Amino acid sequence: RRTAKKGERLNLFYLAEKLGCTVEHLEHNLTVTEFFEWMAYFEYKADEENKAMKKAQRQSKSSGRGR
């Protein structure tokens, strides 16, 4: 349980940095639901970026084979 809380706290700092506000501001103005929606969004975004990177790597490897 302690690890989850630590991870949530780190995510709060990450979100504050992205939104350009303080953690204190988020703690007073962000609902738990919105916080978890933001975390889901960032996870989705990271997954999409990883997929795009893997696709580019595959294309790069296949285009280099004909040389």
mmCIF file of N, CA and C in Angstrom, residues 1-8:
data_model
loop_
_atom_site.group_PDB
_atom_site.id
_atom_site.type_symbol
_atom_site.label_atom_id
_atom_site.label_comp_id
_atom_site.label_asym_id
_atom_site.label_seq_id
_atom_site.Cartn_x
_atom_site.Cartn_y
_atom_site.Cartn_z
ATOM 1 N N ARG A 1 0.829 -1.210 0.000
ATOM 2 C CA ARG A 1 0.000 0.000 0.000
ATOM 3 C C ARG A 1 0.861 1.257 0.000
ATOM 4 N N ARG A 2 1.949 1.223 0.738
ATOM 5 C CA ARG A 2 2.819 2.392 0.822
ATOM 6 C C ARG A 2 3.395 2.755 -0.547
ATOM 7 N N THR A 3 3.740 1.736 -1.345
ATOM 8 C CA THR A 3 4.274 1.980 -2.677
ATOM 9 C C THR A 3 3.252 2.675 -3.567
ATOM 10 N N ALA A 4 2.000 2.248 -3.496
ATOM 11 C CA ALA A 4 0.958 2.880 -4.309
ATOM 12 C C ALA A 4 0.814 4.348 -3.935
ATOM 13 N N LYS A 5 0.809 4.641 -2.666
ATOM 14 C CA LYS A 5 0.689 6.031 -2.231
ATOM 15 C C LYS A 5 1.873 6.851 -2.721
ATOM 16 N N LYS A 6 3.083 6.285 -2.646
ATOM 17 C CA LYS A 6 4.271 6.988 -3.107
ATOM 18 C C LYS A 6 4.165 7.250 -4.609
ATOM 19 N N GLY A 7 3.710 6.240 -5.357
ATOM 20 C CA GLY A 7 3.539 6.400 -6.797
ATOM 21 C C GLY A 7 2.496 7.453 -7.127
ATOM 22 N N GLU A 8 1.404 7.461 -6.387
ATOM 23 C CA GLU A 8 0.361 8.467 -6.613
ATOM 24 C C GLU A 8 0.907 9.862 -6.332
#
